[in-house]
Coordinates of C-alpha atoms and ligand atoms in Angstrom, one line a residue:
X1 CA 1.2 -7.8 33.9
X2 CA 3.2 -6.1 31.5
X3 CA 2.5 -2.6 29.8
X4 CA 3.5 -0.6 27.0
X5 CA 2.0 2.2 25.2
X6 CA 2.2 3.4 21.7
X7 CA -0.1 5.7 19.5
X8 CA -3.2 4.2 18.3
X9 CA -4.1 4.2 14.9
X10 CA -7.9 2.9 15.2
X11 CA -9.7 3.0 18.1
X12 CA -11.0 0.0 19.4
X13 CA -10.6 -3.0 21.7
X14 CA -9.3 -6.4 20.9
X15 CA -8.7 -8.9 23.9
X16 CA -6.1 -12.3 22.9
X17 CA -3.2 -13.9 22.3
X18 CA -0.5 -12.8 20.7
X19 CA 1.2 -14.0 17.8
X20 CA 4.5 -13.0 16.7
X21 CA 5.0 -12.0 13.3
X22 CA 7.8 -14.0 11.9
X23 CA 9.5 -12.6 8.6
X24 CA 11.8 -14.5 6.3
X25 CA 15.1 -14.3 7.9
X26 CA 17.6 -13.1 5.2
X27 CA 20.6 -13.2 7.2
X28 CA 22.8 -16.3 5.6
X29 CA 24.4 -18.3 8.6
X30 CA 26.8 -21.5 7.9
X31 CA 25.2 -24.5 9.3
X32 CA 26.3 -28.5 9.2
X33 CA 24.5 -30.3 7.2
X34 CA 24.4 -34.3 6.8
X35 CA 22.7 -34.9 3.8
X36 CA 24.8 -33.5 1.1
X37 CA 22.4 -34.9 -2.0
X38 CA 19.4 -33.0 -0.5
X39 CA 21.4 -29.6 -0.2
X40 CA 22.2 -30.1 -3.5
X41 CA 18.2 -30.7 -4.7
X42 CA 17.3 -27.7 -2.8
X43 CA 19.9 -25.4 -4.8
X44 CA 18.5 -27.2 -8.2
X45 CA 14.8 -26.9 -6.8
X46 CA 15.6 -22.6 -6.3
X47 CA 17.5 -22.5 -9.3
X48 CA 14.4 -23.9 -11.5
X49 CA 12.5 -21.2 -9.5
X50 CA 14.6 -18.3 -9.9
X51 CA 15.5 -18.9 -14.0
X52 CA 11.4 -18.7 -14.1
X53 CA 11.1 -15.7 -12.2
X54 CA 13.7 -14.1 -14.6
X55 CA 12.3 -15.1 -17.8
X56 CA 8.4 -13.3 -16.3
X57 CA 10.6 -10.6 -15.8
X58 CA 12.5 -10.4 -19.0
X59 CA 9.4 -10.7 -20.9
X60 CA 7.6 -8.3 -19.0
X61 CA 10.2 -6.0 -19.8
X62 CA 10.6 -6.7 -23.6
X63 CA 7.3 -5.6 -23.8
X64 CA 7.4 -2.3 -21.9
X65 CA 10.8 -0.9 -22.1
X66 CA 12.3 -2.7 -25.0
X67 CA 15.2 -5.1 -25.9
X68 CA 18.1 -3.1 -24.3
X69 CA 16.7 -2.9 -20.8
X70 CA 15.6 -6.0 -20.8
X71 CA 18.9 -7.8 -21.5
X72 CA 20.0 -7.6 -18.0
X73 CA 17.4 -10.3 -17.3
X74 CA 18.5 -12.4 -20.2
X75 CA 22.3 -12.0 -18.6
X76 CA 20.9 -12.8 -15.0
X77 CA 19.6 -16.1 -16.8
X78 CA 22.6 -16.9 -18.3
X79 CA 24.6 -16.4 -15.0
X80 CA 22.6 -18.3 -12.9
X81 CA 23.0 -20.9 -15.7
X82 CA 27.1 -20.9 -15.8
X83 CA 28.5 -24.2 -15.1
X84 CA 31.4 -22.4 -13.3
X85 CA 29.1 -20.7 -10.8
X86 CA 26.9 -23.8 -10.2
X87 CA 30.0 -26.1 -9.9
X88 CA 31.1 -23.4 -7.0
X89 CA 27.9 -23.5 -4.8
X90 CA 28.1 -27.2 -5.4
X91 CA 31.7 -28.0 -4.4
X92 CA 31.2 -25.9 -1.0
X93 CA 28.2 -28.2 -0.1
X94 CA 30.3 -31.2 -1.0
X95 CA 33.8 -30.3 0.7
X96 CA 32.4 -28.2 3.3
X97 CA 29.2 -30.1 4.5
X98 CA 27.6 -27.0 4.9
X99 CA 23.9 -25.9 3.9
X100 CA 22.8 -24.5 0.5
X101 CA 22.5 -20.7 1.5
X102 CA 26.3 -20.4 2.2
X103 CA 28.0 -21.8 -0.2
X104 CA 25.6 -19.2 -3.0
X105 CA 26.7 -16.6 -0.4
X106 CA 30.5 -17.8 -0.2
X107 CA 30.0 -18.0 -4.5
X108 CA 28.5 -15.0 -4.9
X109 CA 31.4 -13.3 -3.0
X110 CA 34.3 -15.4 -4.4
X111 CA 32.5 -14.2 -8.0
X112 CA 31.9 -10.8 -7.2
X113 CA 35.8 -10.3 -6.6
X114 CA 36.9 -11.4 -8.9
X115 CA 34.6 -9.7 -11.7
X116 CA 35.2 -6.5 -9.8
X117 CA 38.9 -6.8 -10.4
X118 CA 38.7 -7.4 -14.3
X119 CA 40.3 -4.6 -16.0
X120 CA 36.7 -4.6 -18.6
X121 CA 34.6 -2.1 -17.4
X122 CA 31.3 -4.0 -18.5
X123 CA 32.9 -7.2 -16.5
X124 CA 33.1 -5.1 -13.8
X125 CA 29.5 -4.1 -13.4
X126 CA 28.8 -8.1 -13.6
X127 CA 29.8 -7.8 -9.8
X128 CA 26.6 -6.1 -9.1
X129 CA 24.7 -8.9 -11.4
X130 CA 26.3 -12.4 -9.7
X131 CA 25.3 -10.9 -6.4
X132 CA 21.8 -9.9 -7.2
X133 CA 21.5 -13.3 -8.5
X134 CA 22.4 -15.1 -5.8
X135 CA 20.6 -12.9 -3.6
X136 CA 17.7 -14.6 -5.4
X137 CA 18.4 -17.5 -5.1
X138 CA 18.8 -17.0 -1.3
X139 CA 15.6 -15.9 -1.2
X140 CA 14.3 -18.3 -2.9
X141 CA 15.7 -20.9 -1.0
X142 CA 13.7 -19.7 2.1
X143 CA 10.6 -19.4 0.4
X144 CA 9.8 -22.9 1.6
X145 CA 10.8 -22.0 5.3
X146 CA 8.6 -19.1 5.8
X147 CA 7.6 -19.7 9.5
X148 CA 4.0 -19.2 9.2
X149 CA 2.9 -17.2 12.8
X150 CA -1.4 -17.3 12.6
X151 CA -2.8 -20.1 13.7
X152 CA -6.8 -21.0 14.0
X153 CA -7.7 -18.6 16.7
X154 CA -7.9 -14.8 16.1
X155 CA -4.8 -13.6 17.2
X156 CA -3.4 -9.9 18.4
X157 CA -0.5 -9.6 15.6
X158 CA 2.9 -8.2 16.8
X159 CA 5.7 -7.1 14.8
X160 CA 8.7 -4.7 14.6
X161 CA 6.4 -3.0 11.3
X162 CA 4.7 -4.4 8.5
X163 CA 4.9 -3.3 5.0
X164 CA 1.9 -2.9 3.3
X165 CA 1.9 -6.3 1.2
X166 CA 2.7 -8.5 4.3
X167 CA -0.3 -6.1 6.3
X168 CA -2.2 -7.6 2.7
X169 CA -1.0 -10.7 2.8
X170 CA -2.3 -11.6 6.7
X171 CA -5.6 -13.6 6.9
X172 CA -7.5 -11.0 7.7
X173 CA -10.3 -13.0 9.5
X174 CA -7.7 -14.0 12.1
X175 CA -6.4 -10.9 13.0
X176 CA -7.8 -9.2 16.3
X177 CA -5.6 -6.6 16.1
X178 CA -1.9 -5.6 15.0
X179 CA 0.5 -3.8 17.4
X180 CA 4.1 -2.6 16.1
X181 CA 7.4 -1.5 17.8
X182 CA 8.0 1.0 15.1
X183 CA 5.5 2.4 12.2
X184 CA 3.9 5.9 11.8
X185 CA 0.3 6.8 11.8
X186 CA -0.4 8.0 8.1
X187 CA 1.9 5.0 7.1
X188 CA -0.2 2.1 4.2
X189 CA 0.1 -0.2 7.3
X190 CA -2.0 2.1 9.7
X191 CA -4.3 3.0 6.9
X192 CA -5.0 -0.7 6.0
X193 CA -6.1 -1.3 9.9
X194 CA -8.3 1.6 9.5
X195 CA -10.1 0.2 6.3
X196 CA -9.9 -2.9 8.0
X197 CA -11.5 -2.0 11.5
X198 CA -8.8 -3.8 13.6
X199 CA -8.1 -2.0 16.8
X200 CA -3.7 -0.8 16.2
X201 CA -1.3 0.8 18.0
X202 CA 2.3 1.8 16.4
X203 CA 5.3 2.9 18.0
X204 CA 5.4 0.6 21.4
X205 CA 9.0 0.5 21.0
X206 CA 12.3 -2.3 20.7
X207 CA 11.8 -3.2 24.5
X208 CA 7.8 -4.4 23.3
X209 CA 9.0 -7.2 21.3
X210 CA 12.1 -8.2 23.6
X211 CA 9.6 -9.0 26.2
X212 CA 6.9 -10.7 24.9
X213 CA 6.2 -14.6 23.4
X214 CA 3.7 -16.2 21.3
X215 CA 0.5 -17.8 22.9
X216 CA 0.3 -14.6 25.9
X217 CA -2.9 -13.3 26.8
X218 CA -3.3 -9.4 25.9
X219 CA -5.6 -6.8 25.7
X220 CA -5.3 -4.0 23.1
X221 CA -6.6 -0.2 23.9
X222 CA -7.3 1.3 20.5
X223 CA -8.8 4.7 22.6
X224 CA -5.1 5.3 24.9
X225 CA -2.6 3.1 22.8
X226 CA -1.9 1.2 25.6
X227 CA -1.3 -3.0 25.5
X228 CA -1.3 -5.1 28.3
X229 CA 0.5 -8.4 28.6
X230 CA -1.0 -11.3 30.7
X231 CA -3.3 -8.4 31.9
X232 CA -4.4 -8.9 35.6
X233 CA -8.1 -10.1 36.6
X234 CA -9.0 -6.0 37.4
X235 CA -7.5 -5.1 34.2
X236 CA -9.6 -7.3 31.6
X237 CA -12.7 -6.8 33.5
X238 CA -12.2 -3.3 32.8
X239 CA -11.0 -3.6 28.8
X240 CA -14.2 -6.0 28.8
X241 CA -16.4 -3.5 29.9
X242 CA -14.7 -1.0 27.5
X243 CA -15.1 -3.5 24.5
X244 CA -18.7 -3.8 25.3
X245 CA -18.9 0.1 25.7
X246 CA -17.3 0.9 22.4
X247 CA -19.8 -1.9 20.7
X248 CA -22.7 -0.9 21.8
X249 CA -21.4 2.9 21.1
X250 CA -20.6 1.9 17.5
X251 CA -24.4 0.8 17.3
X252 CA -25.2 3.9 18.2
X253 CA -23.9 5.5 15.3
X254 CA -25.6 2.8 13.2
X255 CA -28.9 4.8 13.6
X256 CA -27.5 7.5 11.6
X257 CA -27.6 4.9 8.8
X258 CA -30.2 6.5 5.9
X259 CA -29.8 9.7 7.4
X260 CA -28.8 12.7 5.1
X261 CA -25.2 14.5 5.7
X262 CA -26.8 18.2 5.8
X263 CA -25.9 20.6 8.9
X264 CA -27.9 22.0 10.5
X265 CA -28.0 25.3 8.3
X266 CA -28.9 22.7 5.2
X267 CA -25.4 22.7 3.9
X268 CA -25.7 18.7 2.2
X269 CA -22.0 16.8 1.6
X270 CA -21.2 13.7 -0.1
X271 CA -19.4 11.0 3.0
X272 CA -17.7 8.7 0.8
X273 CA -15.8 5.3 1.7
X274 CA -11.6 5.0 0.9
X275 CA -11.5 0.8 -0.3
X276 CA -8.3 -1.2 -1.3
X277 CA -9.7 -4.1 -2.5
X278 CA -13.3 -5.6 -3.7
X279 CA -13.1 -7.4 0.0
X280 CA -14.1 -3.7 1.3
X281 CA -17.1 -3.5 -0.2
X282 CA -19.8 -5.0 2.5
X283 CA -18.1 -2.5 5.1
X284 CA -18.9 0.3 2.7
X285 CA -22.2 -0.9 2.4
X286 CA -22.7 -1.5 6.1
X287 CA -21.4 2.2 7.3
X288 CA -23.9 3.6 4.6
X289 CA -21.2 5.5 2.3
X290 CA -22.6 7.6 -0.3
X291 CA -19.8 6.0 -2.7
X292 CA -16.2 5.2 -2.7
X293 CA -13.8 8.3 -2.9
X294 CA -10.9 6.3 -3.5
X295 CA -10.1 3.0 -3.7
X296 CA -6.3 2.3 -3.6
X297 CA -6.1 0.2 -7.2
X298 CA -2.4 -0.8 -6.1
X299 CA -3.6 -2.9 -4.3
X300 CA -4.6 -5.4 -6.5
X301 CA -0.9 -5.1 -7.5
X302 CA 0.5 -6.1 -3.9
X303 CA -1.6 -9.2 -3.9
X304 CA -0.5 -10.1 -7.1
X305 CA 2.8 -12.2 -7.6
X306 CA 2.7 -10.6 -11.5
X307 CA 1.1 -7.9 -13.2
X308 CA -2.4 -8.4 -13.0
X309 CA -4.0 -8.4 -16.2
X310 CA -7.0 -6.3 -17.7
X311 CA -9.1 -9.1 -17.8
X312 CA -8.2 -9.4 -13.8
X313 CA -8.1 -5.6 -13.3
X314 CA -11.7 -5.1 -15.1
X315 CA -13.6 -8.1 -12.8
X316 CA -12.3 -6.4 -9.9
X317 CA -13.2 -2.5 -11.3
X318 CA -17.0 -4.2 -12.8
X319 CA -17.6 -6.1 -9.5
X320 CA -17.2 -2.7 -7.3
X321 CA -19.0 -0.5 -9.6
X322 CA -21.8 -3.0 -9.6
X323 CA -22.0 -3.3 -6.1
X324 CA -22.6 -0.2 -5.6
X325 CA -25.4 0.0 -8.0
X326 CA -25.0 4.0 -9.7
X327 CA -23.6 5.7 -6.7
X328 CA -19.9 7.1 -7.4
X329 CA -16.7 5.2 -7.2
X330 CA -13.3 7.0 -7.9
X331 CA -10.6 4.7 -8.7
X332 CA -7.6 5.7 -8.0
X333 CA -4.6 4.6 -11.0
X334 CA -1.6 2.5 -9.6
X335 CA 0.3 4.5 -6.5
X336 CA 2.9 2.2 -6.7
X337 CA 6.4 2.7 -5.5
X338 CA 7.9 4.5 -2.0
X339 CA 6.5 2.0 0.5
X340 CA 4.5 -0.1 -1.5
X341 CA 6.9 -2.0 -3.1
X342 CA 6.0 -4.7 -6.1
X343 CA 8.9 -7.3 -6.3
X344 CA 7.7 -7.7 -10.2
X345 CA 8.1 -4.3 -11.0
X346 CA 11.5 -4.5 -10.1
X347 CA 12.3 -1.4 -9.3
X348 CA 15.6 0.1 -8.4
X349 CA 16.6 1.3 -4.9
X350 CA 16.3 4.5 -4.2
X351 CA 17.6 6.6 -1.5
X352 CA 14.8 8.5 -1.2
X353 CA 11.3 7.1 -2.4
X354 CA 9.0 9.1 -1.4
X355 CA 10.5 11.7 -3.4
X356 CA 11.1 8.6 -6.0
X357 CA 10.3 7.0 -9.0
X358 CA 6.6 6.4 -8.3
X359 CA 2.7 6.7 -9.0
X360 CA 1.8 8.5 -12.1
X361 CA 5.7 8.9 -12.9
X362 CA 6.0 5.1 -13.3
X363 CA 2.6 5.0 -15.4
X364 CA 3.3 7.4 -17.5
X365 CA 6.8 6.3 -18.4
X366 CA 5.8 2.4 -18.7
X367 CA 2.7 2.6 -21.0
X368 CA 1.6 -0.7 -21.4
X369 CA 1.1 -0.9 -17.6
X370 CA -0.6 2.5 -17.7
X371 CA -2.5 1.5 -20.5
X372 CA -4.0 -2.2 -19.5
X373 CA -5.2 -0.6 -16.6
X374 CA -7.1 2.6 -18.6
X375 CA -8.7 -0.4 -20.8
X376 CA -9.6 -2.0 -17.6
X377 CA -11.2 1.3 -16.2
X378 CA -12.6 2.0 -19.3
X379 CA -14.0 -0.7 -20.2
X380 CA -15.6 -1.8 -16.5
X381 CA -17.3 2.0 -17.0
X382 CA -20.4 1.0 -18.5
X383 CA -21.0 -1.0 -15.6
X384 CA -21.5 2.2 -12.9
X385 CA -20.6 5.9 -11.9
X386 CA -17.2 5.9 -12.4
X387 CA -14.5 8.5 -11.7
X388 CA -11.1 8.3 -12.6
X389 CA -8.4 10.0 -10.5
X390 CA -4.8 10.4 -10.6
X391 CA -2.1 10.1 -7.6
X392 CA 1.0 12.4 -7.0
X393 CA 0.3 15.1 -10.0
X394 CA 2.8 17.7 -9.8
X395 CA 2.3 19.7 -13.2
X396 CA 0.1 20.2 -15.9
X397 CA 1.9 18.7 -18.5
X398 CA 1.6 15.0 -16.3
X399 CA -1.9 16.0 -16.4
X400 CA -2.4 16.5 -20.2
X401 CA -0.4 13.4 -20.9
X402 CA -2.7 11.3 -18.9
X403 CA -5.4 12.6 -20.9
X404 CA -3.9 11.7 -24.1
X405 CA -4.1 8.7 -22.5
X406 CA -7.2 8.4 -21.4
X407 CA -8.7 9.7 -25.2
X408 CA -6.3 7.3 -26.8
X409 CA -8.0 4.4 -24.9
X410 CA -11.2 5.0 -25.5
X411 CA -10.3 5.6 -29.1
X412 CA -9.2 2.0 -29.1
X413 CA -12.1 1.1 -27.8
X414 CA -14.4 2.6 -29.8
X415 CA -12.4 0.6 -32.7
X416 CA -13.1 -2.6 -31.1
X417 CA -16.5 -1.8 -30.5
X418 CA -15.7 -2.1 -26.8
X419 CA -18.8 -0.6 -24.9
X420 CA -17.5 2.3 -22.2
X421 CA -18.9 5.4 -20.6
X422 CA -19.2 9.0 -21.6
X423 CA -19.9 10.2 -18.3
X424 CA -16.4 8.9 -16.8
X425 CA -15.2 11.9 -14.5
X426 CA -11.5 12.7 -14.2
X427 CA -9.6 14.3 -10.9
X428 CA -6.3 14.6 -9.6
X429 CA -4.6 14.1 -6.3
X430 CA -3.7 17.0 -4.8
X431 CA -1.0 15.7 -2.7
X432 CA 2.2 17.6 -3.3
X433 CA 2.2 21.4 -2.4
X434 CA 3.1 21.6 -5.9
X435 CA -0.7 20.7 -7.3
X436 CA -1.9 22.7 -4.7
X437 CA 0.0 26.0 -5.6
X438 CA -1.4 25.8 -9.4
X439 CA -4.4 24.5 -8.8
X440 CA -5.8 27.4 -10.5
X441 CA -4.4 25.8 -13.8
X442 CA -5.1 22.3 -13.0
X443 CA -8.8 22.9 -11.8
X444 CA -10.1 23.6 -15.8
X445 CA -8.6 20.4 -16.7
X446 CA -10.0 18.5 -14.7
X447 CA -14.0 17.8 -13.0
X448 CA -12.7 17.4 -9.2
X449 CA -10.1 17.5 -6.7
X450 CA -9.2 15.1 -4.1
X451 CA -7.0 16.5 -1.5
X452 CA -4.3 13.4 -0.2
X453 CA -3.6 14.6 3.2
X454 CA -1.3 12.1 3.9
X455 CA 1.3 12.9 1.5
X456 CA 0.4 16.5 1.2
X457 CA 1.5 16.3 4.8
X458 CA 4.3 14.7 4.4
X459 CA 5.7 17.0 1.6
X460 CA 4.5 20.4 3.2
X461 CA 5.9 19.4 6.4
X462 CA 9.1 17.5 4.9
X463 CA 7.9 14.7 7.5
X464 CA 8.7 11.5 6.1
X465 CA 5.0 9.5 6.6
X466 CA 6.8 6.3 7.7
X467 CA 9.0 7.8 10.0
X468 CA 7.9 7.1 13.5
X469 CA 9.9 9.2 15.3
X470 CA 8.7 12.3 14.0
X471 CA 4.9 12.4 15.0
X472 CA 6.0 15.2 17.2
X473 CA 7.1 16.8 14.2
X474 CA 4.2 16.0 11.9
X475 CA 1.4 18.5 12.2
X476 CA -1.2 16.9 10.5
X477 CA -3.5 20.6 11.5
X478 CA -0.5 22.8 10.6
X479 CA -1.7 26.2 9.0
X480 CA 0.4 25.6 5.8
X481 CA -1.7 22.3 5.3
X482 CA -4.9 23.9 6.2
X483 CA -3.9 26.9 3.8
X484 CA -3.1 24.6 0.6
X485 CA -6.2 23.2 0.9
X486 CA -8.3 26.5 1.1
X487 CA -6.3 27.7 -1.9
X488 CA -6.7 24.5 -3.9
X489 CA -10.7 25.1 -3.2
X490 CA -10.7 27.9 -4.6
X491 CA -9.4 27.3 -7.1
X492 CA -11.6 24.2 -7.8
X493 CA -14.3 26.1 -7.8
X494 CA -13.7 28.9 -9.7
X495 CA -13.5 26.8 -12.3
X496 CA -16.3 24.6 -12.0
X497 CA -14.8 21.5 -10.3
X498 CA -15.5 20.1 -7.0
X499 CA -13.3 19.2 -4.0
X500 CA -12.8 16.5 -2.3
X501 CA -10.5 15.1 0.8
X502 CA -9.8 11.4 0.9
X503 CA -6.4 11.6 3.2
X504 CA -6.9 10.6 6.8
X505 CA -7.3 14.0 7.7
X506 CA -10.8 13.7 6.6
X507 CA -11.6 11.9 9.3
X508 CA -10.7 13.9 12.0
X509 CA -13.6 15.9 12.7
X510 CA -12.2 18.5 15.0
X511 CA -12.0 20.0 12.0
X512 CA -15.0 18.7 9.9
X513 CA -16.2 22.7 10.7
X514 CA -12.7 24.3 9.0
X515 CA -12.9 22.2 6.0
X516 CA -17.0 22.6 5.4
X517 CA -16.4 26.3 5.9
X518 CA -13.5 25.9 3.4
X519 CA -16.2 24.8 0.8
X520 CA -15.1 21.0 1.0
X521 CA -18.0 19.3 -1.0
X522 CA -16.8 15.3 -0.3
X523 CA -14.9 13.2 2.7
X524 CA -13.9 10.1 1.9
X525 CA -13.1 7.7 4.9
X526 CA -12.0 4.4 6.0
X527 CA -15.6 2.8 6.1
X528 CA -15.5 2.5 10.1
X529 CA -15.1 6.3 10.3
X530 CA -18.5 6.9 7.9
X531 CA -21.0 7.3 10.5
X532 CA -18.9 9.5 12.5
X533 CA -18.3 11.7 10.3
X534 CA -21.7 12.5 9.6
X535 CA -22.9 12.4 13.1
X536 CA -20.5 15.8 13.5
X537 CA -22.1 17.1 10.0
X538 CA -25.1 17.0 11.5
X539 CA -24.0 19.0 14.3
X540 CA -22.6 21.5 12.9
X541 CA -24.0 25.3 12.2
X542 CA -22.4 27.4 9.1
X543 CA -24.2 30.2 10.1
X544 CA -23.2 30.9 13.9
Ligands
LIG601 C1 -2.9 10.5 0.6 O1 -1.7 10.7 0.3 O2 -3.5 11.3 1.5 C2 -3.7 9.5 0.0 C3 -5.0 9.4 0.2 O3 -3.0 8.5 -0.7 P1 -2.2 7.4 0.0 O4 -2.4 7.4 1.5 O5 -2.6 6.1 -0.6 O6 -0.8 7.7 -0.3
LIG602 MG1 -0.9 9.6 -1.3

């Protein structure tokens, strides 16, 4: 037996075998091949692919930033269409008798030189253009050879990390539980396992996968981190009886269901569920939230291989909101960017992207996008209690402008006779210390708060969230925190608007006491963490 330990992200047990998450391997190796013909087919086959990935692109970007930007795309095309370029890749296959992948890569290089060595300046910059090309084409090459790692049984899913659309992307109802050499606890990935209830432990370390193969038995300990590998007969009898202890304590917790969340002084607060998808719903339901605090819109993005439309956006926003029949549901608008990464929205690299281009700076700066999904808000309002919120506000002019856009959509939509909602309320994220330390000017703007731990953390603290070798460093219960959110309180309330927390710190109910005594008038929670939030409500006396 075999153990390593990690932290644990959600605390529960999950007994299996493991399955090795395979990811695309992008590395380009030179390999024999004997059947020079299909080589060829397969570059044809990615080509076709690629030129219609470029043209969704290009259009996409016609419409939203206009002809100039969008002629890269239109180059791109004609690249990948030059008979020079394709001849290339093709006489490497030929004379070489190697595979597909090398001869682009061998291209790409041979074209890149020599483009960098032009005396042009706008030749030049083509270097950058014949390699992202072929890049493409690389990938799209593999796309066929993804190794697929899930098979019929549940299975305990091990990786180096996940990003948040391959965490998406698994088949949820196969996954027992997810453990990771590397990863951080407020990272998407970690936050996903939460909403999904799937036992996870981050942070095992490089040695973790090095030692492990597909098909082993394991047992996962969601309470001490800890996984064991082919775990011995004394061991498993013992996560058994844990399994069966957390279960039954879990069911516990389910008589609170249709209980009030008052204290015991009669102080009464709303325990909301945190969703990313319409797929959460019947866990919302089951842990008996009062409404959803914030459900993560982008991710209807990440499962999307283009930009989803309003007519998809408003099914999604109209099924929640019907489902849960009049109580509140706060949509969050698209947090994309940083770690959640869209390949359509093609955005640039950035060294730095959680202090990047993301969030409300992309919506705000690419209308149409920010727009189709106001309509889509809009519109699926007349359905439910909606609220509307916004992520990563920094200022009050970001706030006015979304505004104008809010007003400007339903203008449009009282012109098309659209039916929407009057009582729609608006909040902002405050998730940068920035909207916490004029919060007293953001507060009349707006009817509520919602306090994103996670990032405010992360900022505060300059504690990069995926990072995971700084948990040490990451005080998630540092005063400065704990401060900003007083202040942002407040503020909120002077002014007549409520407060909310719907990071992961509002979970953690060692300090359910703090932040009730702070005036917080909503938690919002990954649905597992419902109940047990309002068990310690109920516990609690404001008056001792
Ligand atoms: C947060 O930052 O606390 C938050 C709720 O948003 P997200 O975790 O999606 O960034
Ligand atoms: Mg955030």
């Amino acid at each position: 037996m075999l153990t390593f330990t990690g932290k644990s992200v959600y605390s529960a047990v999950a007994i299996g075998k493991i399955s090795i998450f395979k990811r695309r391997d992008t590395e380009v190796k030179r390999e024999h091949i004997s059947d020079i013909d299909a080589e060829k087919a397969r570059v044809a086959k990615a080509k076709e692919y690629s030129l219609a990935q470029l043209q969704t692109i290009y259009d996409k970007a016609l419409k939203e930033v206009g002809e100039a930007n969008a002629q890269i795309f239109s180059i791109h095309m004609m690249m990948l269409d030059d008979e020079d370029y394709n001849d290339s890749i093709n006489n490497i296959i030929e004379t070489q008798q190697v595979n597909a992948e090398y001869a682009i890569a061998v291209t790409a290089d041979n074209f890149a030189e020599m483009f960098a060595t032009m005396e042009d300046a706008y030749m030049q910059a083509r270097s950058a253009d014949v390699k992202d090309i072929s890049n493409r084409m690389i990938a799209n090459l593999s796309a066929d050879n993804i190794e697929q790692s899930v098979t019929d049984d549940k299975v305990i899913i091990c990786a180096d990390d996940l990003a948040p659309s391959e965490t998406v992307s698994l088949d949820k109802e196969k996954v027992l539980a997810f453990v990771t050499a590397h990863g951080s606890s407020n990272s998407h990935t970690a936050i996903l396992a939460r909403n999904m209830n799937i036992p996870a432990i981050i942070g095992v370390g490089d040695e973790f996968l090095a030692q492990i193969k597909d098909g082993q038995n394991a047992a996962v300990d969601g309470f001490t981190g800890e996984i064991y590998i082919e775990p011995d007969e004394d061991t498993l009898a013992r996560m058994t009886k844990k399994q069966a202890e957390d279960i039954a304590q879990k069911k516990l917790l389910l008589e609170l269901k249709g209980k009030e969340n008052v204290t015991l002084d009669g102080t009464k607060v709303n325990i909301y569920a945190n969703i990313g998808g319409v797929g959460n719903i019947g866990a919302v339901l089951q842990n008996d939230a009062g409404g959803i605090g914030l459900f993560r819109s982008e991710f209807l993005y990440l499962e999307n291989d283009d930009y989803p439309t309003e007519e998809q956006q408003f099914t999604a926003y109209k099924k929640v909101l019907e489902s849960m029949a009049g109580k509140k549901v706060i949509i969050r608008t698209l947090d994309i960017g940083a770690d959640k990464q869209v390949d359509y929205f093609d955005l640039a690299k950035e060294e730095n992207p959680a202090l990047g281009y993301r969030a409300i700076r992309i919506c705000l700066t690419r209308p149409e996008i920010f727009k189709t999904q106001l309509r889509a808000l809009y519109r699926a309002s007349a359905y439910g209690n909606l609220g509307i919120m916004f992520p990563m506000i920094i200022s009050v002019s970001e706030v006015e402008k979304a505004l104008q856009f809010c007003e400007a959509v339903k203008a449009e939509l009282k012109t098309e006779n659209i039916e929407y909602s009057d009582n729609v309320e608006i909040g902002i994220m405050i998730e940068t210390p920035a909207a916490a330390m004029i919060s007293d000017k953001l507060a009349p703007m707006v009817d509520f708060f919602s306090v994103g731990t996670n990032d405010l953390t992360q900022y505060t603290l300059a504690c990069d969230r995926q990072n995971s070798n700084l948990e040490e460093f990451c005080d998630t219960h540092h005063e400065a925190i704990l401060r900003l959110i007083e202040l942002s309180a407040q503020n909120a309330h002077k002014h007549g608007a409520w407060i909310g927390i719907c990071g992961e710190l509002a979970a953690d109910t060692t300090l359910t006491e703090t932040f009730l005594r702070m005036g917080i008038d909503e938690f919002s929670v990954s649905p597992g963490f419902v109940l047990k939030v309002r068990n310690e409500v109920r516990n609690i006396d404001l008056n001792k």
